[in-house]
JSON list of C-alpha atoms in Angstrom, two decimals:
[
{"chain": "A", "resi": 207, "resn": "MET", "atom": "CA", "xyz": [0.00, 0.00, 0.00]},
{"chain": "A", "resi": 208, "resn": "SER", "atom": "CA", "xyz": [2.99, 2.38, 0.44]},
{"chain": "A", "resi": 209, "resn": "ILE", "atom": "CA", "xyz": [3.38, 2.69, -3.36]},
{"chain": "A", "resi": 210, "resn": "PHE", "atom": "CA", "xyz": [-0.34, 3.45, -3.68]},
{"chain": "A", "resi": 211, "resn": "LEU", "atom": "CA", "xyz": [-0.07, 6.21, -1.07]},
{"chain": "A", "resi": 212, "resn": "ARG", "atom": "CA", "xyz": [2.98, 7.73, -2.77]},
{"chain": "A", "resi": 213, "resn": "LEU", "atom": "CA", "xyz": [1.31, 7.82, -6.19]},
{"chain": "A", "resi": 214, "resn": "THR", "atom": "CA", "xyz": [-1.86, 9.21, -4.62]},
{"chain": "A", "resi": 215, "resn": "GLY", "atom": "CA", "xyz": [0.21, 11.95, -3.01]},
{"chain": "A", "resi": 216, "resn": "LEU", "atom": "CA", "xyz": [1.82, 12.71, -6.38]},
{"chain": "A", "resi": 217, "resn": "LEU", "atom": "CA", "xyz": [-1.55, 13.23, -8.07]},
{"chain": "A", "resi": 218, "resn": "ILE", "atom": "CA", "xyz": [-2.75, 15.43, -5.21]},
{"chain": "A", "resi": 219, "resn": "LEU", "atom": "CA", "xyz": [0.44, 17.48, -5.45]},
{"chain": "A", "resi": 220, "resn": "LEU", "atom": "CA", "xyz": [-0.09, 17.95, -9.19]},
{"chain": "A", "resi": 221, "resn": "SER", "atom": "CA", "xyz": [-3.59, 19.26, -8.58]},
{"chain": "A", "resi": 222, "resn": "LEU", "atom": "CA", "xyz": [-2.29, 21.76, -6.01]},
{"chain": "A", "resi": 223, "resn": "VAL", "atom": "CA", "xyz": [0.59, 22.95, -8.19]},
{"chain": "A", "resi": 224, "resn": "THR", "atom": "CA", "xyz": [-1.60, 23.64, -11.21]},
{"chain": "A", "resi": 225, "resn": "GLY", "atom": "CA", "xyz": [-3.88, 25.83, -9.09]},
{"chain": "A", "resi": 226, "resn": "SER", "atom": "CA", "xyz": [-6.88, 25.33, -11.34]},
{"chain": "A", "resi": 227, "resn": "ARG", "atom": "CA", "xyz": [-10.03, 23.30, -11.50]},
{"chain": "A", "resi": 228, "resn": "VAL", "atom": "CA", "xyz": [-11.86, 22.04, -14.55]},
{"chain": "A", "resi": 229, "resn": "ALA", "atom": "CA", "xyz": [-15.60, 22.17, -15.04]},
{"chain": "A", "resi": 230, "resn": "LEU", "atom": "CA", "xyz": [-17.74, 19.01, -14.89]},
{"chain": "A", "resi": 231, "resn": "ALA", "atom": "CA", "xyz": [-17.17, 18.38, -18.59]},
{"chain": "A", "resi": 232, "resn": "GLN", "atom": "CA", "xyz": [-14.85, 15.37, -18.24]},
{"chain": "A", "resi": 233, "resn": "THR", "atom": "CA", "xyz": [-17.42, 13.27, -16.36]},
{"chain": "A", "resi": 234, "resn": "GLU", "atom": "CA", "xyz": [-20.68, 14.53, -17.82]},
{"chain": "A", "resi": 235, "resn": "ARG", "atom": "CA", "xyz": [-23.13, 12.45, -19.79]},
{"chain": "A", "resi": 236, "resn": "GLY", "atom": "CA", "xyz": [-21.99, 11.47, -23.28]},
{"chain": "A", "resi": 237, "resn": "VAL", "atom": "CA", "xyz": [-18.24, 11.80, -22.71]},
{"chain": "A", "resi": 238, "resn": "GLY", "atom": "CA", "xyz": [-16.12, 8.86, -23.88]},
{"chain": "A", "resi": 239, "resn": "TRP", "atom": "CA", "xyz": [-13.20, 7.44, -21.91]},
{"chain": "A", "resi": 240, "resn": "LEU", "atom": "CA", "xyz": [-10.22, 5.57, -23.39]},
{"chain": "A", "resi": 241, "resn": "SER", "atom": "CA", "xyz": [-7.20, 4.57, -21.30]},
{"chain": "A", "resi": 242, "resn": "GLY", "atom": "CA", "xyz": [-4.42, 2.04, -21.32]},
{"chain": "A", "resi": 243, "resn": "SER", "atom": "CA", "xyz": [-1.43, 0.85, -19.36]},
{"chain": "A", "resi": 244, "resn": "ALA", "atom": "CA", "xyz": [1.49, -1.53, -19.73]},
{"chain": "A", "resi": 245, "resn": "GLY", "atom": "CA", "xyz": [3.91, -3.02, -17.25]},
{"chain": "A", "resi": 246, "resn": "TRP", "atom": "CA", "xyz": [6.98, -5.24, -17.32]},
{"chain": "A", "resi": 247, "resn": "GLN", "atom": "CA", "xyz": [8.69, -6.97, -14.41]},
{"chain": "A", "resi": 248, "resn": "GLN", "atom": "CA", "xyz": [11.71, -9.22, -14.16]},
{"chain": "A", "resi": 249, "resn": "GLU", "atom": "CA", "xyz": [13.13, -10.98, -11.11]},
{"chain": "A", "resi": 250, "resn": "ARG", "atom": "CA", "xyz": [16.03, -13.38, -10.66]},
{"chain": "A", "resi": 251, "resn": "THR", "atom": "CA", "xyz": [17.22, -15.27, -7.58]},
{"chain": "A", "resi": 252, "resn": "SER", "atom": "CA", "xyz": [20.14, -17.67, -7.16]},
{"chain": "A", "resi": 253, "resn": "VAL", "atom": "CA", "xyz": [20.58, -19.84, -4.07]},
{"chain": "A", "resi": 254, "resn": "PHE", "atom": "CA", "xyz": [23.21, -22.59, -4.08]},
{"chain": "A", "resi": 255, "resn": "GLN", "atom": "CA", "xyz": [22.14, -25.02, -6.84]},
{"chain": "A", "resi": 256, "resn": "ASN", "atom": "CA", "xyz": [18.89, -23.21, -7.66]},
{"chain": "A", "resi": 257, "resn": "ASP", "atom": "CA", "xyz": [18.62, -20.46, -10.24]},
{"chain": "A", "resi": 258, "resn": "GLU", "atom": "CA", "xyz": [15.16, -18.97, -10.84]},
{"chain": "A", "resi": 259, "resn": "GLU", "atom": "CA", "xyz": [14.13, -16.23, -13.27]},
{"chain": "A", "resi": 260, "resn": "SER", "atom": "CA", "xyz": [10.64, -14.75, -13.68]},
{"chain": "A", "resi": 261, "resn": "THR", "atom": "CA", "xyz": [9.39, -12.32, -16.32]},
{"chain": "A", "resi": 262, "resn": "THR", "atom": "CA", "xyz": [5.92, -10.77, -16.59]},
{"chain": "A", "resi": 263, "resn": "LEU", "atom": "CA", "xyz": [4.40, -8.48, -19.23]},
{"chain": "A", "resi": 264, "resn": "ALA", "atom": "CA", "xyz": [0.92, -7.06, -18.71]},
{"chain": "A", "resi": 265, "resn": "THR", "atom": "CA", "xyz": [-1.17, -4.66, -20.81]},
{"chain": "A", "resi": 266, "resn": "SER", "atom": "CA", "xyz": [-4.70, -3.32, -20.46]},
{"chain": "A", "resi": 267, "resn": "LEU", "atom": "CA", "xyz": [-7.12, -1.18, -22.46]},
{"chain": "A", "resi": 268, "resn": "THR", "atom": "CA", "xyz": [-10.22, 0.45, -20.98]},
{"chain": "A", "resi": 269, "resn": "GLN", "atom": "CA", "xyz": [-13.13, 1.96, -22.90]},
{"chain": "A", "resi": 270, "resn": "GLY", "atom": "CA", "xyz": [-16.17, 3.55, -21.31]},
{"chain": "A", "resi": 271, "resn": "THR", "atom": "CA", "xyz": [-19.00, 6.06, -21.72]},
{"chain": "A", "resi": 272, "resn": "PHE", "atom": "CA", "xyz": [-20.65, 8.30, -19.14]},
{"chain": "A", "resi": 273, "resn": "VAL", "atom": "CA", "xyz": [-24.31, 7.35, -19.32]},
{"chain": "A", "resi": 274, "resn": "ARG", "atom": "CA", "xyz": [-25.09, 9.96, -16.64]},
{"chain": "A", "resi": 275, "resn": "ASP", "atom": "CA", "xyz": [-23.02, 12.69, -15.01]},
{"chain": "A", "resi": 276, "resn": "ASN", "atom": "CA", "xyz": [-20.31, 10.95, -12.95]},
{"chain": "A", "resi": 277, "resn": "LEU", "atom": "CA", "xyz": [-21.58, 7.45, -13.83]},
{"chain": "A", "resi": 278, "resn": "MET", "atom": "CA", "xyz": [-19.60, 5.44, -16.37]},
{"chain": "A", "resi": 279, "resn": "LEU", "atom": "CA", "xyz": [-20.25, 2.06, -17.98]},
{"chain": "A", "resi": 280, "resn": "GLY", "atom": "CA", "xyz": [-17.37, 0.34, -19.76]},
{"chain": "A", "resi": 281, "resn": "ALA", "atom": "CA", "xyz": [-15.11, -2.65, -20.08]},
{"chain": "A", "resi": 282, "resn": "ASP", "atom": "CA", "xyz": [-11.46, -3.60, -19.53]},
{"chain": "A", "resi": 283, "resn": "LEU", "atom": "CA", "xyz": [-9.50, -5.77, -21.94]},
{"chain": "A", "resi": 284, "resn": "ARG", "atom": "CA", "xyz": [-6.35, -7.33, -20.44]},
{"chain": "A", "resi": 285, "resn": "LEU", "atom": "CA", "xyz": [-3.47, -9.44, -21.65]},
{"chain": "A", "resi": 286, "resn": "ALA", "atom": "CA", "xyz": [-0.72, -10.89, -19.44]},
{"chain": "A", "resi": 287, "resn": "ARG", "atom": "CA", "xyz": [2.19, -13.14, -20.36]},
{"chain": "A", "resi": 288, "resn": "SER", "atom": "CA", "xyz": [4.63, -14.61, -17.88]},
{"chain": "A", "resi": 289, "resn": "ARG", "atom": "CA", "xyz": [7.54, -17.03, -17.83]},
{"chain": "A", "resi": 290, "resn": "ASN", "atom": "CA", "xyz": [9.13, -18.76, -14.86]},
{"chain": "A", "resi": 291, "resn": "GLN", "atom": "CA", "xyz": [12.32, -20.72, -15.46]},
{"chain": "A", "resi": 292, "resn": "LEU", "atom": "CA", "xyz": [13.93, -22.80, -12.71]},
{"chain": "A", "resi": 293, "resn": "ARG", "atom": "CA", "xyz": [17.33, -24.48, -13.10]},
{"chain": "A", "resi": 294, "resn": "GLN", "atom": "CA", "xyz": [18.56, -26.95, -10.48]},
{"chain": "A", "resi": 295, "resn": "GLY", "atom": "CA", "xyz": [21.38, -29.35, -9.90]},
{"chain": "A", "resi": 296, "resn": "LEU", "atom": "CA", "xyz": [25.15, -29.24, -9.82]},
{"chain": "A", "resi": 297, "resn": "ASN", "atom": "CA", "xyz": [25.33, -28.21, -13.47]},
{"chain": "A", "resi": 298, "resn": "PHE", "atom": "CA", "xyz": [21.87, -26.60, -13.54]},
{"chain": "A", "resi": 299, "resn": "ASP", "atom": "CA", "xyz": [20.77, -29.28, -16.02]},
{"chain": "A", "resi": 300, "resn": "ALA", "atom": "CA", "xyz": [17.36, -29.93, -14.42]},
{"chain": "A", "resi": 301, "resn": "VAL", "atom": "CA", "xyz": [15.11, -27.33, -16.02]},
{"chain": "A", "resi": 302, "resn": "ARG", "atom": "CA", "xyz": [11.49, -26.40, -15.34]},
{"chain": "A", "resi": 303, "resn": "ASP", "atom": "CA", "xyz": [10.09, -23.80, -17.75]},
{"chain": "A", "resi": 304, "resn": "LEU", "atom": "CA", "xyz": [6.52, -22.57, -17.17]},
{"chain": "A", "resi": 305, "resn": "ARG", "atom": "CA", "xyz": [4.91, -20.15, -19.65]},
{"chain": "A", "resi": 306, "resn": "GLU", "atom": "CA", "xyz": [1.49, -18.64, -19.05]},
{"chain": "A", "resi": 307, "resn": "THR", "atom": "CA", "xyz": [-0.79, -16.46, -21.18]},
{"chain": "A", "resi": 308, "resn": "THR", "atom": "CA", "xyz": [-3.97, -14.93, -19.78]},
{"chain": "A", "resi": 309, "resn": "VAL", "atom": "CA", "xyz": [-6.56, -12.80, -21.58]},
{"chain": "A", "resi": 310, "resn": "GLY", "atom": "CA", "xyz": [-9.59, -11.26, -19.95]},
{"chain": "A", "resi": 311, "resn": "ALA", "atom": "CA", "xyz": [-12.53, -8.91, -20.29]},
{"chain": "A", "resi": 312, "resn": "THR", "atom": "CA", "xyz": [-14.25, -7.11, -17.41]},
{"chain": "A", "resi": 313, "resn": "PRO", "atom": "CA", "xyz": [-17.49, -5.15, -17.94]},
{"chain": "A", "resi": 314, "resn": "PHE", "atom": "CA", "xyz": [-17.85, -2.62, -15.12]},
{"chain": "A", "resi": 315, "resn": "VAL", "atom": "CA", "xyz": [-19.67, 0.39, -13.70]},
{"chain": "A", "resi": 316, "resn": "ARG", "atom": "CA", "xyz": [-17.85, 3.29, -11.98]},
{"chain": "A", "resi": 317, "resn": "ARG", "atom": "CA", "xyz": [-19.12, 6.16, -9.87]},
{"chain": "A", "resi": 318, "resn": "PHE", "atom": "CA", "xyz": [-17.03, 9.35, -9.85]},
{"chain": "A", "resi": 319, "resn": "TRP", "atom": "CA", "xyz": [-17.08, 12.21, -7.36]},
{"chain": "A", "resi": 320, "resn": "GLY", "atom": "CA", "xyz": [-15.41, 15.61, -7.17]},
{"chain": "A", "resi": 321, "resn": "ALA", "atom": "CA", "xyz": [-15.59, 18.69, -9.38]},
{"chain": "A", "resi": 322, "resn": "ASP", "atom": "CA", "xyz": [-11.93, 19.71, -9.56]},
{"chain": "A", "resi": 323, "resn": "ALA", "atom": "CA", "xyz": [-9.06, 18.39, -11.67]},
{"chain": "A", "resi": 324, "resn": "LEU", "atom": "CA", "xyz": [-8.48, 15.53, -9.20]},
{"chain": "A", "resi": 325, "resn": "ARG", "atom": "CA", "xyz": [-11.39, 13.13, -8.84]},
{"chain": "A", "resi": 326, "resn": "GLY", "atom": "CA", "xyz": [-11.92, 9.74, -7.30]},
{"chain": "A", "resi": 327, "resn": "TYR", "atom": "CA", "xyz": [-14.05, 6.76, -8.25]},
{"chain": "A", "resi": 328, "resn": "VAL", "atom": "CA", "xyz": [-15.21, 3.39, -7.00]},
{"chain": "A", "resi": 329, "resn": "GLY", "atom": "CA", "xyz": [-16.84, 0.65, -9.01]},
{"chain": "A", "resi": 330, "resn": "GLY", "atom": "CA", "xyz": [-17.26, -3.01, -9.66]},
{"chain": "A", "resi": 331, "resn": "GLY", "atom": "CA", "xyz": [-17.36, -5.51, -12.47]},
{"chain": "A", "resi": 332, "resn": "LEU", "atom": "CA", "xyz": [-17.28, -9.15, -13.45]},
{"chain": "A", "resi": 333, "resn": "ALA", "atom": "CA", "xyz": [-13.91, -10.46, -14.64]},
{"chain": "A", "resi": 334, "resn": "ILE", "atom": "CA", "xyz": [-13.98, -13.15, -17.34]},
{"chain": "A", "resi": 335, "resn": "THR", "atom": "CA", "xyz": [-10.57, -14.75, -17.96]},
{"chain": "A", "resi": 336, "resn": "TYR", "atom": "CA", "xyz": [-9.06, -17.44, -20.14]},
{"chain": "A", "resi": 337, "resn": "GLY", "atom": "CA", "xyz": [-5.60, -18.82, -19.49]},
{"chain": "A", "resi": 338, "resn": "ARG", "atom": "CA", "xyz": [-3.22, -21.21, -21.19]},
{"chain": "A", "resi": 339, "resn": "ASN", "atom": "CA", "xyz": [-0.20, -22.79, -19.52]},
{"chain": "A", "resi": 340, "resn": "ARG", "atom": "CA", "xyz": [2.72, -24.62, -21.10]},
{"chain": "A", "resi": 341, "resn": "LEU", "atom": "CA", "xyz": [5.16, -26.52, -18.87]},
{"chain": "A", "resi": 342, "resn": "LEU", "atom": "CA", "xyz": [8.49, -27.84, -20.18]},
{"chain": "A", "resi": 343, "resn": "THR", "atom": "CA", "xyz": [10.72, -30.05, -18.01]},
{"chain": "A", "resi": 344, "resn": "THR", "atom": "CA", "xyz": [13.98, -31.87, -18.65]},
{"chain": "A", "resi": 345, "resn": "ASN", "atom": "CA", "xyz": [16.97, -33.31, -16.79]},
{"chain": "A", "resi": 346, "resn": "THR", "atom": "CA", "xyz": [19.87, -35.72, -17.30]},
{"chain": "A", "resi": 347, "resn": "GLN", "atom": "CA", "xyz": [17.58, -38.70, -16.65]},
{"chain": "A", "resi": 348, "resn": "GLN", "atom": "CA", "xyz": [14.68, -37.58, -18.81]},
{"chain": "A", "resi": 349, "resn": "ARG", "atom": "CA", "xyz": [14.08, -36.17, -22.26]},
{"chain": "A", "resi": 350, "resn": "LEU", "atom": "CA", "xyz": [12.13, -32.99, -22.80]},
{"chain": "A", "resi": 351, "resn": "SER", "atom": "CA", "xyz": [8.59, -33.31, -21.46]},
{"chain": "A", "resi": 352, "resn": "GLU", "atom": "CA", "xyz": [5.79, -30.93, -22.40]},
{"chain": "A", "resi": 353, "resn": "GLN", "atom": "CA", "xyz": [2.41, -30.39, -20.73]},
{"chain": "A", "resi": 354, "resn": "GLU", "atom": "CA", "xyz": [-0.32, -27.93, -21.69]},
{"chain": "A", "resi": 355, "resn": "SER", "atom": "CA", "xyz": [-3.45, -26.87, -19.82]},
{"chain": "A", "resi": 356, "resn": "THR", "atom": "CA", "xyz": [-6.20, -24.27, -20.17]},
{"chain": "A", "resi": 357, "resn": "ARG", "atom": "CA", "xyz": [-8.56, -22.66, -17.69]},
{"chain": "A", "resi": 358, "resn": "TRP", "atom": "CA", "xyz": [-11.58, -20.35, -17.56]},
{"chain": "A", "resi": 359, "resn": "GLY", "atom": "CA", "xyz": [-12.39, -17.98, -14.74]},
{"chain": "A", "resi": 360, "resn": "LEU", "atom": "CA", "xyz": [-15.34, -15.85, -13.66]},
{"chain": "A", "resi": 361, "resn": "SER", "atom": "CA", "xyz": [-15.07, -13.61, -10.60]},
{"chain": "A", "resi": 362, "resn": "PRO", "atom": "CA", "xyz": [-16.52, -10.34, -9.23]},
{"chain": "A", "resi": 363, "resn": "GLU", "atom": "CA", "xyz": [-14.10, -7.43, -8.98]},
{"chain": "A", "resi": 364, "resn": "PHE", "atom": "CA", "xyz": [-13.90, -4.24, -6.91]},
{"chain": "A", "resi": 365, "resn": "GLN", "atom": "CA", "xyz": [-12.29, -1.16, -8.48]},
{"chain": "A", "resi": 366, "resn": "ALA", "atom": "CA", "xyz": [-11.06, 2.13, -7.04]},
{"chain": "A", "resi": 367, "resn": "GLY", "atom": "CA", "xyz": [-8.93, 4.92, -8.40]},
{"chain": "A", "resi": 368, "resn": "LEU", "atom": "CA", "xyz": [-8.05, 8.56, -8.92]},
{"chain": "A", "resi": 369, "resn": "PHE", "atom": "CA", "xyz": [-8.34, 10.60, -12.10]},
{"chain": "A", "resi": 370, "resn": "TYR", "atom": "CA", "xyz": [-6.30, 13.76, -12.65]},
{"chain": "A", "resi": 371, "resn": "ALA", "atom": "CA", "xyz": [-7.38, 16.00, -15.56]},
{"chain": "A", "resi": 372, "resn": "ILE", "atom": "CA", "xyz": [-4.39, 17.55, -17.31]},
{"chain": "A", "resi": 373, "resn": "ASN", "atom": "CA", "xyz": [-6.85, 19.43, -19.54]},
{"chain": "A", "resi": 374, "resn": "THR", "atom": "CA", "xyz": [-10.30, 18.77, -20.97]},
{"chain": "A", "resi": 375, "resn": "ARG", "atom": "CA", "xyz": [-9.00, 16.04, -23.30]},
{"chain": "A", "resi": 376, "resn": "TRP", "atom": "CA", "xyz": [-6.15, 14.34, -21.45]},
{"chain": "A", "resi": 377, "resn": "GLY", "atom": "CA", "xyz": [-5.64, 12.94, -17.99]},
{"chain": "A", "resi": 378, "resn": "LEU", "atom": "CA", "xyz": [-3.84, 10.46, -15.76]},
{"chain": "A", "resi": 379, "resn": "GLU", "atom": "CA", "xyz": [-5.49, 7.52, -13.99]},
{"chain": "A", "resi": 380, "resn": "LEU", "atom": "CA", "xyz": [-4.23, 5.71, -10.90]},
{"chain": "A", "resi": 381, "resn": "SER", "atom": "CA", "xyz": [-6.27, 2.52, -10.54]},
{"chain": "A", "resi": 382, "resn": "ALA", "atom": "CA", "xyz": [-6.37, -0.50, -8.24]},
{"chain": "A", "resi": 383, "resn": "ARG", "atom": "CA", "xyz": [-8.38, -3.72, -8.45]},
{"chain": "A", "resi": 384, "resn": "SER", "atom": "CA", "xyz": [-9.27, -6.44, -5.99]},
{"chain": "A", "resi": 385, "resn": "GLY", "atom": "CA", "xyz": [-11.43, -9.47, -5.50]},
{"chain": "A", "resi": 386, "resn": "LEU", "atom": "CA", "xyz": [-14.38, -9.03, -3.15]},
{"chain": "A", "resi": 387, "resn": "PHE", "atom": "CA", "xyz": [-13.44, -11.41, -0.35]},
{"chain": "A", "resi": 388, "resn": "PRO", "atom": "CA", "xyz": [-11.07, -10.38, 1.05]},
{"chain": "A", "resi": 389, "resn": "ILE", "atom": "CA", "xyz": [-10.42, -6.93, -0.46]},
{"chain": "A", "resi": 390, "resn": "SER", "atom": "CA", "xyz": [-6.71, -6.71, -1.24]},
{"chain": "A", "resi": 391, "resn": "PHE", "atom": "CA", "xyz": [-5.36, -4.23, -3.78]},
{"chain": "A", "resi": 392, "resn": "THR", "atom": "CA", "xyz": [-2.55, -6.13, -5.46]},
{"chain": "A", "resi": 393, "resn": "ASN", "atom": "CA", "xyz": [-2.95, -4.71, -8.96]},
{"chain": "A", "resi": 394, "resn": "LEU", "atom": "CA", "xyz": [-1.88, -1.06, -9.13]},
{"chain": "A", "resi": 395, "resn": "ASN", "atom": "CA", "xyz": [-1.63, 0.78, -12.47]},
{"chain": "A", "resi": 396, "resn": "LEU", "atom": "CA", "xyz": [-0.85, 4.29, -13.67]},
{"chain": "A", "resi": 397, "resn": "GLY", "atom": "CA", "xyz": [-2.18, 5.02, -17.16]},
{"chain": "A", "resi": 398, "resn": "LEU", "atom": "CA", "xyz": [-2.97, 7.77, -19.67]},
{"chain": "A", "resi": 399, "resn": "VAL", "atom": "CA", "xyz": [-6.59, 8.75, -20.34]},
{"chain": "A", "resi": 400, "resn": "VAL", "atom": "CA", "xyz": [-8.05, 10.23, -23.53]},
{"chain": "A", "resi": 401, "resn": "LEU", "atom": "CA", "xyz": [-11.51, 11.85, -23.31]},
{"chain": "A", "resi": 402, "resn": "THR", "atom": "CA", "xyz": [-13.81, 12.30, -26.32]},
{"chain": "A", "resi": 403, "resn": "ASP", "atom": "CA", "xyz": [-16.97, 14.33, -26.98]},
{"chain": "A", "resi": 404, "resn": "VAL", "atom": "CA", "xyz": [-16.14, 16.84, -24.22]},
{"chain": "A", "resi": 405, "resn": "LYS", "atom": "CA", "xyz": [-18.49, 19.80, -24.63]},
{"chain": "A", "resi": 406, "resn": "LYS", "atom": "CA", "xyz": [-17.14, 22.24, -22.07]},
{"chain": "A", "resi": 407, "resn": "LYS", "atom": "CA", "xyz": [-13.56, 23.42, -22.42]},
{"chain": "A", "resi": 408, "resn": "ARG", "atom": "CA", "xyz": [-13.42, 26.27, -19.92]},
{"chain": "A", "resi": 409, "resn": "ILE", "atom": "CA", "xyz": [-10.79, 26.10, -17.16]},
{"chain": "A", "resi": 410, "resn": "ILE", "atom": "CA", "xyz": [-11.66, 28.04, -14.02]},
{"chain": "A", "resi": 411, "resn": "PRO", "atom": "CA", "xyz": [-8.75, 29.51, -12.00]},
{"chain": "A", "resi": 412, "resn": "ALA", "atom": "CA", "xyz": [-8.75, 28.39, -8.36]},
{"chain": "A", "resi": 413, "resn": "SER", "atom": "CA", "xyz": [-8.81, 32.03, -7.20]},
{"chain": "A", "resi": 414, "resn": "GLU", "atom": "CA", "xyz": [-12.27, 32.55, -8.66]}
]
């Protein structure tokens, strides 16, 4: 949660530095929302005769429409690919190579609040996922072995986040997602937002 608090503080600081607030236009009825994010992570550990390396690439695309002021309906599309390779033994000749690909779609509803450049939201959706795993194993006693498996998933999802309006067309989104029981925000993303069909373009100075 410390990273979440730091990024939240950064967005709040940006809103204070700009010294302006934007009219309701970004979250009014009829406005379109398009955002995306991408992340890459790599980790490697070596302990005695064990060498493990993990790599993860995740991307997401979100599209939504405000059906009422501050109420948005939309969907997330997500793709994640990961690889975990474990080498063991005196010569590291026992290899376990697991590769996973997961795609998903999550229809959702979000409720926004706030009238300034920095706004918050909470929402929920239903995550539909499909995954495919491929496991390769080999060692000095065994030839290459390959196993494949697939899985489907369906689970409710809780969403929360902050939206910072750079101007009437562009913004930044800090989002977090969690299952319902228990609520644990393990998926934190910072992405760029593009708004369409914004009718009001006036920026009101904070001094007014």
